[in-house]
C-alpha positions as a Markdown table, in Angstrom:
| # | Residue | x | y | z |
|---|---|---|---|---|
| 1 | Met | -33.0 | 15.4 | -11.9 |
| 2 | Ser | -33.3 | 12.1 | -10.0 |
| 3 | Arg | -30.5 | 10.3 | -8.4 |
| 4 | Ile | -29.2 | 7.0 | -9.5 |
| 5 | Tyr | -29.4 | 5.7 | -6.0 |
| 6 | Pro | -32.0 | 7.7 | -4.2 |
| 7 | Lys | -31.6 | 8.0 | -0.5 |
| 8 | Thr | -34.7 | 6.5 | 1.1 |
| 9 | Pro | -35.3 | 7.0 | 4.8 |
| 10 | Ser | -34.7 | 3.9 | 6.8 |
| 11 | Pro | -37.4 | 2.8 | 9.1 |
| 12 | Ser | -35.1 | 3.1 | 12.1 |
| 13 | Ser | -31.7 | 4.7 | 12.0 |
| 14 | Pro | -28.8 | 2.6 | 13.3 |
| 15 | Ser | -28.0 | 3.1 | 16.9 |
| 16 | Tyr | -24.3 | 3.6 | 17.6 |
| 17 | Ile | -24.8 | 3.4 | 21.4 |
| 18 | Thr | -25.9 | 0.3 | 23.3 |
| 19 | Ser | -26.5 | -0.5 | 26.9 |
| 20 | Lys | -24.2 | -3.5 | 26.9 |
| 21 | Pro | -20.6 | -4.1 | 25.9 |
| 22 | Glu | -20.2 | -4.7 | 22.1 |
| 23 | Ser | -17.5 | -6.7 | 20.3 |
| 24 | Phe | -16.4 | -6.1 | 16.7 |
| 25 | Thr | -13.9 | -7.8 | 14.4 |
| 26 | Ile | -11.7 | -5.4 | 12.5 |
| 27 | Trp | -10.0 | -6.8 | 9.4 |
| 28 | Met | -7.3 | -4.3 | 8.2 |
| 29 | Lys | -8.2 | -4.9 | 4.5 |
| 30 | Ser | -10.4 | -2.9 | 2.2 |
| 31 | Leu | -13.2 | -4.6 | 0.3 |
| 32 | Val | -12.3 | -2.3 | -2.7 |
| 33 | Phe | -9.7 | -3.8 | -4.9 |
| 34 | Asn | -6.3 | -2.0 | -4.8 |
| 35 | Thr | -7.1 | 0.3 | -2.0 |
| 36 | Arg | -6.0 | 0.4 | 1.7 |
| 37 | Gly | -8.5 | 0.5 | 4.5 |
| 38 | Cys | -10.4 | -1.9 | 6.8 |
| 39 | Thr | -13.7 | -3.6 | 7.2 |
| 40 | Val | -15.5 | -3.9 | 10.5 |
| 41 | Tyr | -17.9 | -6.7 | 11.4 |
| 42 | Asn | -20.3 | -6.9 | 14.4 |
| 43 | Ser | -20.8 | -10.0 | 16.6 |
| 44 | Lys | -23.3 | -11.4 | 14.1 |
| 45 | Gly | -20.8 | -11.3 | 11.3 |
| 46 | Glu | -22.5 | -8.4 | 9.5 |
| 47 | Ile | -20.4 | -5.6 | 8.0 |
| 48 | Val | -21.1 | -2.4 | 10.0 |
| 49 | Tyr | -18.3 | 0.0 | 9.1 |
| 50 | Arg | -15.7 | 0.4 | 6.4 |
| 51 | Val | -12.7 | 2.6 | 5.7 |
| 52 | Asp | -11.4 | 3.0 | 2.1 |
| 53 | Asn | -8.2 | 5.0 | 1.7 |
| 54 | Tyr | -8.0 | 5.6 | -2.1 |
| 55 | Asp | -4.8 | 7.6 | -1.5 |
| 56 | Asn | -1.4 | 6.1 | -0.5 |
| 57 | Lys | -0.9 | 4.4 | 2.8 |
| 58 | Gly | -1.3 | 6.9 | 5.6 |
| 59 | Gly | -3.3 | 9.4 | 3.4 |
| 60 | Gln | -4.1 | 12.9 | 4.4 |
| 61 | Glu | -7.9 | 12.4 | 4.6 |
| 62 | Val | -9.7 | 9.2 | 5.2 |
| 63 | Tyr | -13.5 | 8.5 | 5.6 |
| 64 | Leu | -15.2 | 6.2 | 8.1 |
| 65 | Met | -18.5 | 5.0 | 6.5 |
| 66 | Asp | -21.3 | 2.7 | 7.5 |
| 67 | Ile | -22.3 | -0.2 | 5.3 |
| 68 | Gln | -24.5 | 2.0 | 3.1 |
| 69 | Gly | -21.6 | 4.2 | 2.3 |
| 70 | Lys | -22.8 | 7.1 | 4.4 |
| 71 | Val | -19.8 | 9.1 | 5.7 |
| 72 | Leu | -19.9 | 9.2 | 9.5 |
| 73 | Tyr | -16.5 | 10.8 | 10.1 |
| 74 | Ser | -13.7 | 12.2 | 8.0 |
| 75 | Leu | -10.3 | 12.0 | 9.5 |
| 76 | Leu | -7.9 | 14.8 | 8.4 |
| 77 | Gln | -4.2 | 15.0 | 9.2 |
| 78 | Lys | -3.0 | 18.5 | 10.1 |
| 79 | Lys | 0.0 | 19.3 | 7.9 |
| 80 | Phe | 1.9 | 21.8 | 9.9 |
| 81 | Ser | 1.9 | 20.2 | 13.3 |
| 82 | Leu | 5.3 | 19.5 | 14.9 |
| 83 | Phe | 3.9 | 16.2 | 16.3 |
| 84 | Gly | 1.2 | 14.1 | 14.8 |
| 85 | Cys | -2.2 | 15.8 | 14.9 |
| 86 | Trp | -5.5 | 14.5 | 13.4 |
| 87 | Asp | -9.0 | 16.1 | 13.4 |
| 88 | Gly | -12.1 | 14.0 | 13.4 |
| 89 | Tyr | -15.1 | 15.7 | 11.7 |
| 90 | Lys | -18.5 | 14.3 | 12.3 |
| 91 | Trp | -20.8 | 14.4 | 9.3 |
| 92 | Asp | -24.4 | 15.5 | 9.8 |
| 93 | Asp | -27.3 | 14.7 | 7.4 |
| 94 | His | -29.1 | 17.9 | 8.5 |
| 95 | Ser | -26.3 | 20.3 | 7.8 |
| 96 | Ser | -23.9 | 20.9 | 4.9 |
| 97 | Glu | -21.1 | 21.6 | 7.3 |
| 98 | Lys | -19.0 | 19.0 | 9.0 |
| 99 | Gln | -18.2 | 19.6 | 12.7 |
| 100 | Val | -14.9 | 19.0 | 14.5 |
| 101 | Trp | -15.8 | 16.3 | 16.9 |
| 102 | Phe | -12.4 | 15.3 | 18.3 |
| 103 | Arg | -8.6 | 15.9 | 17.9 |
| 104 | Val | -5.9 | 13.3 | 18.3 |
| 105 | Arg | -2.4 | 14.5 | 19.3 |
| 106 | Lys | 0.7 | 12.3 | 19.4 |
| 107 | Asn | 3.5 | 13.5 | 21.7 |
| 108 | Arg | 4.9 | 10.9 | 24.0 |
| 109 | Asn | 1.4 | 9.6 | 24.5 |
| 110 | Ile | -1.6 | 9.7 | 22.2 |
| 111 | Ser | -4.4 | 11.8 | 23.6 |
| 112 | Val | -7.9 | 12.4 | 22.2 |
| 113 | Ser | -9.7 | 15.6 | 23.0 |
| 114 | Leu | -13.5 | 15.4 | 22.4 |
| 115 | Cys | -15.7 | 18.4 | 21.5 |
| 116 | Asp | -17.6 | 18.0 | 24.8 |
| 117 | Gly | -14.4 | 18.6 | 26.8 |
| 118 | Cys | -13.7 | 14.9 | 27.7 |
| 119 | Thr | -10.2 | 13.5 | 27.2 |
| 120 | Tyr | -9.3 | 9.9 | 26.2 |
| 121 | Gln | -5.9 | 8.4 | 26.3 |
| 122 | Ile | -4.7 | 5.6 | 24.1 |
| 123 | Val | -2.6 | 3.2 | 26.1 |
| 124 | Arg | -0.5 | 0.6 | 24.3 |
| 125 | Met | -0.5 | -2.9 | 25.6 |
| 126 | Asp | 2.3 | -5.4 | 25.2 |
| 127 | Gly | 3.6 | -5.2 | 21.7 |
| 128 | Arg | 2.2 | -3.0 | 18.9 |
| 129 | Leu | -0.9 | -5.1 | 18.2 |
| 130 | Gly | -3.1 | -4.0 | 21.0 |
| 131 | Phe | -4.2 | -1.0 | 23.0 |
| 132 | Lys | -6.8 | 0.4 | 25.3 |
| 133 | Ile | -8.7 | 3.7 | 25.2 |
| 134 | Val | -9.3 | 5.0 | 28.7 |
| 135 | Asp | -11.2 | 8.0 | 29.9 |
| 136 | Glu | -8.8 | 10.4 | 31.6 |
| 137 | Asp | -11.7 | 12.4 | 33.2 |
| 138 | Glu | -13.0 | 9.1 | 34.9 |
| 139 | Glu | -9.6 | 8.2 | 36.5 |
| 140 | Gly | -8.6 | 5.9 | 33.6 |
| 141 | Ala | -11.9 | 4.0 | 33.2 |
| 142 | Leu | -11.8 | 1.6 | 30.3 |
| 143 | Val | -13.7 | 2.8 | 27.2 |
| 144 | Ala | -12.6 | 0.3 | 24.6 |
| 145 | Glu | -9.9 | -2.4 | 24.1 |
| 146 | Ile | -8.5 | -3.7 | 20.9 |
| 147 | Lys | -6.3 | -6.8 | 20.7 |
| 148 | Gln | -5.3 | -9.4 | 18.1 |
| 149 | Lys | -8.2 | -11.8 | 17.4 |
| 150 | Gln | -7.7 | -15.4 | 18.2 |
| 151 | Thr | -9.7 | -18.6 | 18.3 |
| 152 | Ala | -11.0 | -20.2 | 21.5 |
| 153 | Thr | -7.9 | -22.4 | 21.4 |
| 154 | Gly | -5.5 | -19.4 | 21.3 |
| 155 | Ile | -4.6 | -19.5 | 17.6 |
| 156 | His | -4.1 | -16.0 | 16.2 |
| 157 | Phe | -5.9 | -15.0 | 12.9 |
| 158 | Gly | -2.9 | -12.8 | 11.8 |
| 159 | Asp | -1.5 | -9.4 | 12.3 |
| 160 | Asp | -4.4 | -7.7 | 10.4 |
| 161 | Val | -7.4 | -9.1 | 12.3 |
| 162 | Phe | -8.4 | -7.6 | 15.7 |
| 163 | Thr | -11.2 | -7.8 | 18.2 |
| 164 | Leu | -12.5 | -4.5 | 19.5 |
| 165 | Thr | -14.6 | -4.4 | 22.7 |
| 166 | Ile | -16.5 | -1.2 | 23.5 |
| 167 | Gln | -18.0 | -0.6 | 26.9 |
| 168 | Pro | -21.7 | 0.3 | 27.3 |
| 169 | His | -23.1 | 3.8 | 26.6 |
| 170 | Ile | -20.2 | 4.7 | 24.4 |
| 171 | Asp | -20.7 | 5.8 | 20.7 |
| 172 | His | -19.3 | 2.9 | 18.6 |
| 173 | Ser | -18.7 | 5.1 | 15.6 |
| 174 | Leu | -16.6 | 7.6 | 17.6 |
| 175 | Ile | -14.5 | 4.8 | 18.9 |
| 176 | Met | -14.1 | 3.4 | 15.4 |
| 177 | Ala | -12.9 | 6.8 | 14.2 |
| 178 | Ile | -10.4 | 7.0 | 17.0 |
| 179 | Val | -9.2 | 3.4 | 16.2 |
| 180 | Met | -8.8 | 4.4 | 12.5 |
| 181 | Val | -6.6 | 7.4 | 13.5 |
| 182 | Tyr | -4.4 | 5.1 | 15.5 |
| 183 | Gly | -4.1 | 2.9 | 12.5 |
| 184 | Leu | -3.2 | 5.9 | 10.3 |
| 185 | Ile | -0.6 | 7.1 | 12.9 |
| 186 | Asn | 1.0 | 3.6 | 12.7 |
| 187 | Asn | 0.7 | 3.3 | 8.9 |
| 188 | Gln | -1.7 | 0.4 | 9.1 |
| 189 | Ile | -4.3 | 2.0 | 6.8 |
């Protein structure tokens, strides 16, 4: 039986790691009518990621997808955790199983434990609309920063539009998944 939308191999798979800092615009709105989520644009204005939460706000499981709708990560809230706990599962085309790739725990701080043993910390900046992700293993080296998007003259686009800057040699999709968990923790998605 053929598929309605057959999956054809792309000539080159998208690279989620670059050798220079990358900037993205995050709009905390879904492109799907009557759902919660967000849409992510690269510096060229192209949609690169999307999150659609078909459940209620702050749903139990949310998916980070690329523009073709391929699931990159599923984000699952642990139900019986005293404090907030989310697992990020990386989806692999070559395996039917999803793999736990990171865990986010919220106590006093928000920490991210990666499957390779690294630990990131989410550090809030002034107010609730911005934060940094730093690498605890590299003495707090900056990994990514998100802040409210503004024009060159300093006019803000609104509380639901952000600029995300990711440092070189960091997996953009992983950082996007961590940013989405932060949005879920704060009931923004």
